[in-house]
Coordinates of C-alpha atoms in Angstrom, one line a residue:
M16 CA 13.4 -11.1 -11.9
T17 CA 11.3 -13.4 -9.8
K18 CA 7.8 -12.0 -8.4
V19 CA 6.6 -12.9 -5.1
L20 CA 3.2 -12.1 -3.8
Y21 CA 3.1 -11.1 -0.2
V22 CA -0.4 -11.9 1.6
H23 CA -0.7 -9.6 4.3
A24 CA -2.6 -9.7 7.4
K25 CA -2.7 -9.2 11.4
G26 CA 0.0 -10.8 13.3
G27 CA 3.6 -12.2 12.8
P28 CA 6.7 -10.2 12.5
P29 CA 6.0 -6.4 11.8
V30 CA 5.2 -5.8 8.2
G31 CA 7.5 -3.0 8.4
Y32 CA 10.5 -5.7 9.3
A33 CA 9.3 -8.4 6.9
L34 CA 8.4 -6.6 3.5
P35 CA 11.8 -5.1 2.9
R36 CA 13.6 -8.2 3.5
V37 CA 11.3 -9.9 0.9
A38 CA 11.8 -7.1 -1.3
A39 CA 15.5 -7.3 -1.1
R40 CA 15.2 -11.0 -2.4
S41 CA 12.6 -10.7 -5.2
A42 CA 10.0 -8.2 -6.9
V43 CA 6.9 -7.8 -4.5
H44 CA 3.2 -7.4 -4.9
L45 CA 1.5 -6.8 -2.0
L46 CA -1.9 -8.0 -1.3
A47 CA -3.2 -6.3 2.4
L48 CA -6.0 -8.2 3.8
S49 CA -6.1 -5.7 6.8
D50 CA -5.0 -2.5 6.8
L51 CA -1.0 -1.4 6.9
P52 CA 0.2 0.7 9.9
V53 CA -0.3 4.1 9.0
D54 CA 3.7 4.9 8.8
M55 CA 4.1 1.8 6.3
A56 CA 1.7 2.7 3.6
A57 CA 4.4 5.1 2.0
D58 CA 7.1 2.9 2.4
A59 CA 5.1 -0.1 0.8
A60 CA 4.3 1.8 -2.4
G61 CA 8.1 2.4 -3.0
L62 CA 8.8 -1.2 -1.9
C63 CA 6.3 -3.0 -3.9
A64 CA 5.4 -3.5 -7.9
S65 CA 1.9 -3.2 -7.0
V66 CA -0.4 -2.8 -3.8
V67 CA -3.8 -4.0 -3.7
A68 CA -6.2 -3.7 -0.5
Q69 CA -8.8 -6.1 0.0
G70 CA -9.7 -5.2 3.6
D71 CA -13.3 -6.9 3.3
T72 CA -12.9 -10.6 2.8
E73 CA -16.1 -11.9 3.8
G74 CA -18.1 -13.5 0.9
H75 CA -15.3 -14.0 -1.0
D76 CA -13.5 -17.4 -1.6
L77 CA -10.3 -16.3 -0.3
V78 CA -8.1 -19.2 -1.7
E79 CA -9.1 -18.2 -5.1
L80 CA -8.9 -14.6 -4.4
I81 CA -5.2 -15.1 -3.5
A82 CA -4.4 -17.3 -6.5
S83 CA -6.3 -14.9 -8.8
R84 CA -4.0 -12.2 -7.7
A85 CA -1.0 -14.4 -7.8
R86 CA -1.7 -15.0 -11.3
E87 CA -2.3 -11.7 -12.5
V88 CA 1.3 -10.9 -11.3
G89 CA 2.8 -14.0 -12.6
A90 CA 4.0 -14.9 -8.9
D91 CA 6.7 -17.4 -8.4
A92 CA 5.9 -17.6 -4.8
V93 CA 3.0 -16.6 -2.4
I94 CA 4.3 -15.9 1.0
T95 CA 2.6 -14.8 4.2
F96 CA 3.7 -14.1 7.8
S97 CA 0.2 -14.1 9.3
E98 CA -1.3 -16.7 11.5
Y99 CA -4.7 -15.9 10.4
A100 CA -3.7 -16.5 6.4
V101 CA -1.4 -19.1 6.8
V102 CA -4.0 -21.8 5.7
A103 CA -5.5 -19.6 2.5
V104 CA -1.9 -18.9 1.3
A105 CA -1.0 -22.6 1.5
E106 CA -3.9 -24.0 -0.5
A107 CA -3.7 -20.8 -3.0
S108 CA -0.1 -22.2 -3.2
R109 CA -1.3 -25.5 -4.0
L110 CA -3.7 -24.6 -6.7
L111 CA -1.0 -22.7 -8.4
G112 CA 1.5 -25.5 -8.2
L113 CA 3.9 -23.3 -6.0
R114 CA 6.1 -24.4 -3.0
G115 CA 4.3 -23.8 0.4
A116 CA 3.2 -25.6 3.5
G117 CA 1.4 -28.3 2.1
P118 CA -2.1 -29.9 2.3
A119 CA -1.5 -30.5 6.0
A120 CA -1.2 -26.7 6.9
A121 CA -4.8 -26.6 8.8
L122 CA -3.3 -29.4 11.3
A123 CA -0.9 -26.4 12.0
R124 CA -3.6 -24.1 12.8
D125 CA -6.7 -25.9 13.9
K126 CA -5.8 -26.8 17.3
R127 CA -8.5 -29.9 17.4
L128 CA -6.7 -31.5 14.3
M129 CA -3.2 -30.8 15.8
R130 CA -4.0 -32.4 19.3
A131 CA -5.6 -35.4 17.3
A132 CA -2.4 -35.9 15.0
W133 CA -0.2 -36.0 17.9
E134 CA -2.7 -38.3 19.8
R135 CA -2.1 -40.9 17.0
Q136 CA 1.6 -40.7 17.5
G137 CA 1.8 -40.8 21.2
I138 CA 3.4 -37.6 21.7
P139 CA 3.0 -36.1 25.1
Q140 CA 0.6 -33.2 25.4
P141 CA -2.3 -32.0 28.0
R142 CA -5.5 -34.4 27.6
F143 CA -8.0 -32.6 25.9
R144 CA -11.5 -32.5 24.4
A145 CA -12.8 -30.8 21.2
V146 CA -15.8 -28.9 21.9
A147 CA -18.7 -27.1 19.8
T148 CA -21.4 -26.6 22.5
A149 CA -21.9 -25.5 26.0
P150 CA -23.3 -29.2 26.7
Q151 CA -20.2 -30.7 24.9
L152 CA -18.0 -28.6 27.3
R153 CA -20.1 -29.6 30.2
S154 CA -19.5 -33.2 29.4
A155 CA -15.8 -32.8 28.7
A156 CA -15.4 -31.1 32.3
A157 CA -16.8 -34.2 33.9
E158 CA -14.3 -36.5 31.9
L159 CA -11.2 -34.4 32.4
S160 CA -9.1 -33.4 35.5
G161 CA -9.4 -29.8 36.8
P162 CA -8.5 -27.3 36.5
L163 CA -9.0 -27.0 32.9
L164 CA -8.3 -24.3 29.9
L165 CA -11.0 -23.5 27.3
K166 CA -9.1 -21.9 24.0
A167 CA -10.3 -21.3 20.7
A168 CA -9.3 -23.8 18.1
W169 CA -8.2 -20.9 15.6
S170 CA -7.1 -18.3 18.1
A171 CA -3.5 -16.8 18.5
G172 CA -2.2 -14.3 21.3
S173 CA -3.7 -16.2 24.3
T174 CA -7.0 -14.8 23.4
A175 CA -10.3 -16.3 24.4
H176 CA -8.8 -18.6 27.2
Q177 CA -10.7 -19.3 30.0
I178 CA -9.7 -21.2 32.9
I179 CA -12.9 -23.8 34.5
E180 CA -12.4 -24.6 38.0
G181 CA -15.5 -26.4 38.2
P182 CA -19.1 -27.5 36.4
A183 CA -20.3 -24.1 37.7
D184 CA -17.9 -22.0 35.5
V185 CA -18.8 -23.7 32.3
P186 CA -21.8 -21.2 31.3
D187 CA -19.8 -18.1 31.9
A188 CA -16.5 -19.2 30.3
W189 CA -18.6 -20.5 27.3
E190 CA -20.2 -17.3 26.9
R191 CA -16.9 -14.8 27.8
S192 CA -15.0 -17.0 25.1
H193 CA -17.5 -16.6 22.3
A194 CA -17.5 -12.9 23.3
V195 CA -14.1 -12.4 23.0
M196 CA -13.8 -14.2 19.6
T197 CA -16.4 -12.1 18.1
E198 CA -14.4 -8.7 19.3
S199 CA -11.2 -10.5 18.0
A200 CA -12.8 -10.8 14.5
R201 CA -13.8 -7.2 14.7
L202 CA -10.2 -6.2 15.6
G203 CA -9.0 -8.5 12.7
Y204 CA -7.4 -11.0 14.6
A205 CA -9.3 -13.9 13.5
E206 CA -8.9 -16.8 11.0
L207 CA -9.5 -15.5 7.4
H208 CA -10.1 -18.8 5.3
V209 CA -12.7 -20.7 7.5
G210 CA -16.1 -19.4 8.0
G211 CA -17.4 -19.7 11.5
A212 CA -13.9 -20.6 13.2
G213 CA -14.9 -18.6 16.0
E214 CA -17.3 -21.7 17.2
D215 CA -14.5 -23.9 17.5
F216 CA -12.8 -24.5 20.8
I217 CA -11.0 -27.2 22.6
V218 CA -10.7 -27.7 26.5
E219 CA -7.6 -29.1 28.1
E220 CA -6.2 -30.1 31.5
I221 CA -3.6 -27.6 32.8
V222 CA -0.3 -29.1 33.4
T223 CA 2.2 -28.2 35.9
G224 CA 5.5 -26.5 34.9
C225 CA 8.8 -26.3 36.8
A226 CA 10.9 -23.7 35.3
E227 CA 13.7 -23.5 37.8
E228 CA 14.7 -27.4 36.7
W229 CA 15.3 -25.9 33.5
F230 CA 16.8 -22.7 33.3
D231 CA 20.2 -20.9 34.6
G232 CA 18.6 -18.0 36.5
A233 CA 15.4 -17.1 37.8
G234 CA 12.3 -15.1 36.5
W235 CA 11.8 -17.5 33.8
G236 CA 8.6 -18.9 32.5
D237 CA 8.1 -22.5 32.5
Y238 CA 7.8 -23.3 28.6
V239 CA 10.1 -22.4 25.9
S240 CA 9.1 -22.2 21.9
V241 CA 11.2 -23.9 19.2
E242 CA 11.8 -21.9 16.2
G243 CA 12.4 -23.4 12.8
V244 CA 11.6 -24.2 9.3
V245 CA 10.2 -27.3 7.3
A246 CA 12.0 -27.2 3.9
D247 CA 11.1 -29.7 1.4
G248 CA 9.5 -31.8 4.1
V249 CA 12.4 -31.8 6.7
F250 CA 12.2 -29.8 10.1
R251 CA 15.3 -27.8 10.6
P252 CA 15.4 -26.1 14.4
V253 CA 16.9 -22.9 14.3
C254 CA 17.0 -22.1 18.1
L255 CA 15.1 -21.8 21.3
S256 CA 13.2 -18.9 22.6
G257 CA 12.4 -18.4 26.3
R258 CA 9.7 -16.7 28.1
M259 CA 8.8 -14.7 31.5
P260 CA 6.2 -15.9 33.5
T261 CA 2.6 -15.5 31.7
V262 CA 0.0 -13.4 33.0
A263 CA -3.3 -14.9 34.4
P264 CA -4.6 -16.9 32.6
F265 CA -1.7 -17.8 30.0
T266 CA -0.9 -14.4 28.3
E267 CA 2.5 -14.2 27.4
R268 CA 4.3 -11.3 28.6
A269 CA 8.0 -11.6 27.0
G270 CA 9.9 -13.6 24.8
I271 CA 13.6 -14.0 24.9
T272 CA 16.3 -15.1 22.5
P273 CA 18.2 -17.6 23.4
A274 CA 16.9 -19.5 26.1
A275 CA 19.3 -19.9 28.9
V276 CA 18.7 -23.7 28.8
G277 CA 21.4 -26.3 29.1
T278 CA 23.0 -28.0 25.7
G279 CA 21.6 -31.4 27.3
A280 CA 18.3 -30.0 28.0
Q281 CA 18.1 -28.2 24.6
T282 CA 18.7 -31.4 22.9
R283 CA 15.9 -33.2 24.4
I284 CA 13.4 -30.4 23.7
V285 CA 14.4 -30.0 20.4
E286 CA 13.8 -33.8 19.5
L287 CA 10.3 -33.4 20.9
A288 CA 9.8 -30.5 18.8
R289 CA 10.9 -32.2 15.9
R290 CA 8.6 -35.3 16.6
A291 CA 5.7 -32.6 17.2
V292 CA 6.3 -31.0 13.7
E293 CA 7.2 -34.3 11.9
A294 CA 3.8 -35.7 12.8
L295 CA 1.9 -32.9 10.8
G296 CA 3.4 -33.6 7.5
L297 CA 4.1 -29.9 6.5
E298 CA 6.4 -29.0 3.1
N299 CA 7.5 -25.3 3.2
C300 CA 7.0 -23.4 5.9
G301 CA 8.6 -21.7 9.1
T302 CA 7.7 -23.6 12.5
H303 CA 6.9 -22.1 16.1
T304 CA 6.6 -24.9 18.7
E305 CA 5.4 -24.2 22.1
I306 CA 6.4 -26.7 24.9
K307 CA 5.6 -26.8 28.7
L308 CA 8.7 -27.9 30.9
G309 CA 7.7 -29.6 33.9
A310 CA 9.4 -31.5 37.1
H311 CA 11.7 -34.3 36.7
G312 CA 12.7 -33.8 33.0
R313 CA 8.6 -33.9 31.8
M314 CA 7.3 -32.1 28.7
W315 CA 4.3 -31.5 27.0
V316 CA 3.8 -30.1 23.6
I317 CA 1.0 -27.2 23.7
E318 CA 0.9 -26.1 20.0
T319 CA 2.9 -25.5 17.1
A320 CA 2.2 -23.5 14.0
A321 CA 3.4 -23.4 10.1
R322 CA 4.7 -20.0 10.0
F323 CA 7.6 -18.1 12.2
G324 CA 6.8 -16.9 15.7
G325 CA 5.1 -13.6 16.3
A326 CA 5.6 -10.3 17.7
M327 CA 9.7 -9.7 17.5
T328 CA 11.0 -13.5 17.5
V329 CA 12.1 -13.0 14.0
P330 CA 14.2 -10.1 14.5
Q331 CA 15.5 -11.2 17.8
I332 CA 16.9 -14.1 16.0
E333 CA 18.4 -12.0 13.1
Q334 CA 20.0 -9.3 15.8
V335 CA 21.5 -12.4 18.0
F336 CA 22.4 -15.1 15.6
G337 CA 22.6 -13.0 12.3
L338 CA 20.2 -15.1 10.4
D339 CA 17.6 -13.2 8.3
L340 CA 14.9 -15.8 8.2
V341 CA 12.3 -13.8 6.2
A342 CA 15.2 -13.6 3.1
M343 CA 16.2 -17.3 3.9
F344 CA 12.5 -18.7 3.6
T345 CA 11.8 -16.2 0.6
D346 CA 14.7 -17.9 -1.1
Q347 CA 13.3 -21.4 0.2
L348 CA 9.8 -20.9 -1.6
L349 CA 11.5 -19.5 -4.9
G350 CA 13.5 -22.7 -5.1
R351 CA 17.0 -21.2 -4.0
P352 CA 19.7 -23.1 -2.4
V353 CA 19.3 -21.8 1.4
S354 CA 21.9 -22.5 4.1
W355 CA 19.6 -23.4 7.3
P356 CA 21.4 -24.2 10.4
S357 CA 22.6 -27.7 10.7
R358 CA 21.5 -28.0 14.3
A359 CA 19.5 -25.9 16.7
L360 CA 21.8 -22.7 17.6
T361 CA 22.5 -22.3 21.5
P362 CA 23.4 -19.4 24.0
A363 CA 27.0 -20.3 23.1
D364 CA 26.5 -19.5 19.5
A365 CA 24.9 -16.2 20.2
D366 CA 25.9 -12.6 20.1
G367 CA 24.6 -11.2 23.1
A368 CA 20.4 -11.5 23.8
A369 CA 17.4 -9.8 23.0
G370 CA 13.5 -9.9 24.3
S371 CA 10.4 -8.2 23.4
L372 CA 7.8 -7.2 25.9
V373 CA 4.1 -6.6 25.7
V374 CA 3.2 -3.6 27.6
L375 CA -0.1 -4.6 29.7
A376 CA -1.8 -2.7 32.8
V377 CA -0.7 -5.2 35.3
D378 CA 2.2 -5.6 37.7
G379 CA 4.8 -8.2 37.8
A380 CA 2.4 -10.5 40.0
G381 CA -0.4 -9.6 37.7
A382 CA -2.3 -7.6 39.6
P383 CA -4.0 -4.6 37.8
W384 CA -2.4 -1.2 37.9
P385 CA -4.3 0.9 40.5
R386 CA -4.8 3.8 38.1
R387 CA -5.4 4.7 34.5
H388 CA -2.3 5.5 32.3
L389 CA -1.6 7.0 29.1
W390 CA 0.7 5.4 26.6
D391 CA 3.9 7.3 25.9
S392 CA 6.7 5.6 24.1
T393 CA 9.0 8.6 24.9
S394 CA 8.9 8.6 28.5
V395 CA 9.5 4.7 28.5
I396 CA 12.5 4.8 26.8
R397 CA 14.2 8.1 28.3
S398 CA 13.2 6.5 31.7
A399 CA 13.1 2.6 31.6
P400 CA 15.4 1.2 34.2
V401 CA 17.6 -1.1 32.1
A402 CA 21.3 -2.0 32.6
A403 CA 24.0 -0.1 31.0
G404 CA 24.9 -1.8 28.1
S405 CA 21.3 -2.8 27.4
T406 CA 19.2 -0.8 24.5
L407 CA 15.6 -0.4 24.6
S408 CA 13.4 0.6 21.7
V409 CA 9.5 0.9 20.9
V410 CA 8.1 -1.2 18.2
R411 CA 5.6 1.8 17.2
E412 CA 4.0 -0.4 14.6
S413 CA 2.9 -2.8 17.4
S414 CA 2.2 0.0 19.7
L415 CA -1.0 2.2 20.4
P416 CA -0.2 6.0 19.6
D417 CA 1.4 8.0 21.9
G418 CA -1.2 9.8 24.4
T419 CA -3.9 6.8 24.0
P420 CA -5.4 5.4 27.2
V421 CA -3.4 2.1 28.3
P422 CA -6.6 -0.7 28.1
V423 CA -7.6 -2.3 31.0
Y424 CA -6.1 -6.0 31.1
D425 CA -9.0 -8.3 30.3
P426 CA -7.5 -11.8 30.9
A427 CA -9.7 -13.4 28.4
A428 CA -8.9 -11.1 25.6
G429 CA -5.3 -11.6 26.3
A430 CA -2.9 -9.7 24.1
N431 CA -5.8 -7.9 22.4
T432 CA -5.4 -5.5 25.6
M433 CA -1.7 -4.6 25.2
A434 CA -0.6 -0.9 25.0
G435 CA 2.8 -1.4 23.3
L436 CA 5.5 -3.5 22.4
C437 CA 9.1 -3.0 23.4
L438 CA 12.3 -4.4 22.3
L439 CA 15.8 -4.9 24.2
S440 CA 19.1 -6.1 23.3
A441 CA 21.5 -7.0 25.9
D442 CA 24.6 -8.7 27.0
R443 CA 23.0 -11.9 27.7
P444 CA 19.4 -13.3 28.4
Q445 CA 19.4 -13.1 32.1
T446 CA 20.0 -9.5 31.8
V447 CA 16.8 -9.3 29.7
I448 CA 14.9 -11.0 32.4
R449 CA 16.2 -8.3 34.6
D450 CA 15.9 -5.3 32.6
F451 CA 12.2 -6.4 31.7
T452 CA 11.3 -7.2 35.5
A453 CA 12.6 -3.8 36.4
L454 CA 10.5 -2.3 33.5
V455 CA 7.5 -3.9 34.3
D456 CA 7.7 -2.7 38.2
A457 CA 8.4 0.8 37.1
L458 CA 5.9 1.5 33.9
P459 CA 3.4 2.7 36.2
H460 CA 5.4 5.1 37.4
I461 CA 6.9 6.2 34.1
L462 CA 3.8 6.7 32.1
P463 CA 1.7 9.6 32.6
T464 CA -1.5 9.5 34.5
N465 CA -4.9 9.5 32.8
V466 CA -6.7 12.0 34.8
T467 CA -9.9 11.5 32.9
E468 CA -10.4 8.1 33.8
G469 CA -9.8 7.9 37.4
V470 CA -9.3 5.0 39.7
Q471 CA -9.2 1.7 37.6
A472 CA -12.0 -0.7 38.6

């Protein structure tokens, strides 16, 4: 029987979803670089041939640690779905002579390298500068046209984002972004392979989107992600996911599968994603490419990744299109034949629609809730104002325990301040938008008030 070393870390699709699907394709040995969700510990022991916890990786050569464990168990493939472990797993796979993302994996992780590769290929993207010090940020702010967005080169989940309106904003933005990266590392949301990754940043011009020119219906955000895979060096698009408008500055609130764009627009979007992915020279990996949609057909590539989309993107694709990307990718790494879609799937190919909503303590316009509340998944499921044919659930693995105070939304910390993650199935994409819009408005009335906290500052 084949053997797979599954490297678990924060981020990616929930391990409770992904691990059983890998285990259905091969014997699995689990290497946990971060704590497993409480409810998954017993399940992991039953699913896996072995479980090794290595929560503290500081001071370790992570690539050698992964490769050594793979040798011990005789792994035929090493797999991860975490943004923070992608580069280390790619390097370990190379060291072992196994299939993986390849030597260019860091180009799909370090935004500085990624943007430089695209610049060489003439791929449309916001103007940017790599910065490592406050003086460099001041110089870049003078060269670029504001407003600007400062973001960490190795971040994910919209963490450490700061808008810079002018030179006076530079010192505070620099200090705040560093503080958020330090806190993210403490929470386990940080690059595991590269030491000092929290010191690397880029600053870019903010391009203007225009969702109404691209989507059939209101309520959509002005960007999409192209979900796909690179199989033996060939990019294979799977589908498009849409978004609701972000919460300031650019924190994602909801992802919807499929994106309700027309066939002609989808073709153009996918071709731009193809150019962006091919410019990086990846070998075998999932891909998740974000593209900003502007007026008059303009597009800009924001970023890509050598892994599948996080949160519930992969489960949504399975629900809507019947594709088990986790199982398919496991087979790909093991050298088995896989029938990837011959083209990007469209809303016409979908069986309904699905979406995931990040619960943040802000209303539909991004304003903070006037009072503090406690997270309560039962109340959300019972009282959510969704359509009669829609089904709402809470992803407990990605949500706070019931009774926990909902964090105050911190624009710089992004998704680090989420309270819960909701999953919705509906008849069509526009219903998901309608249901989530109504749920966002209703949440402060559904969730119990935290009487011990008083009024939110």
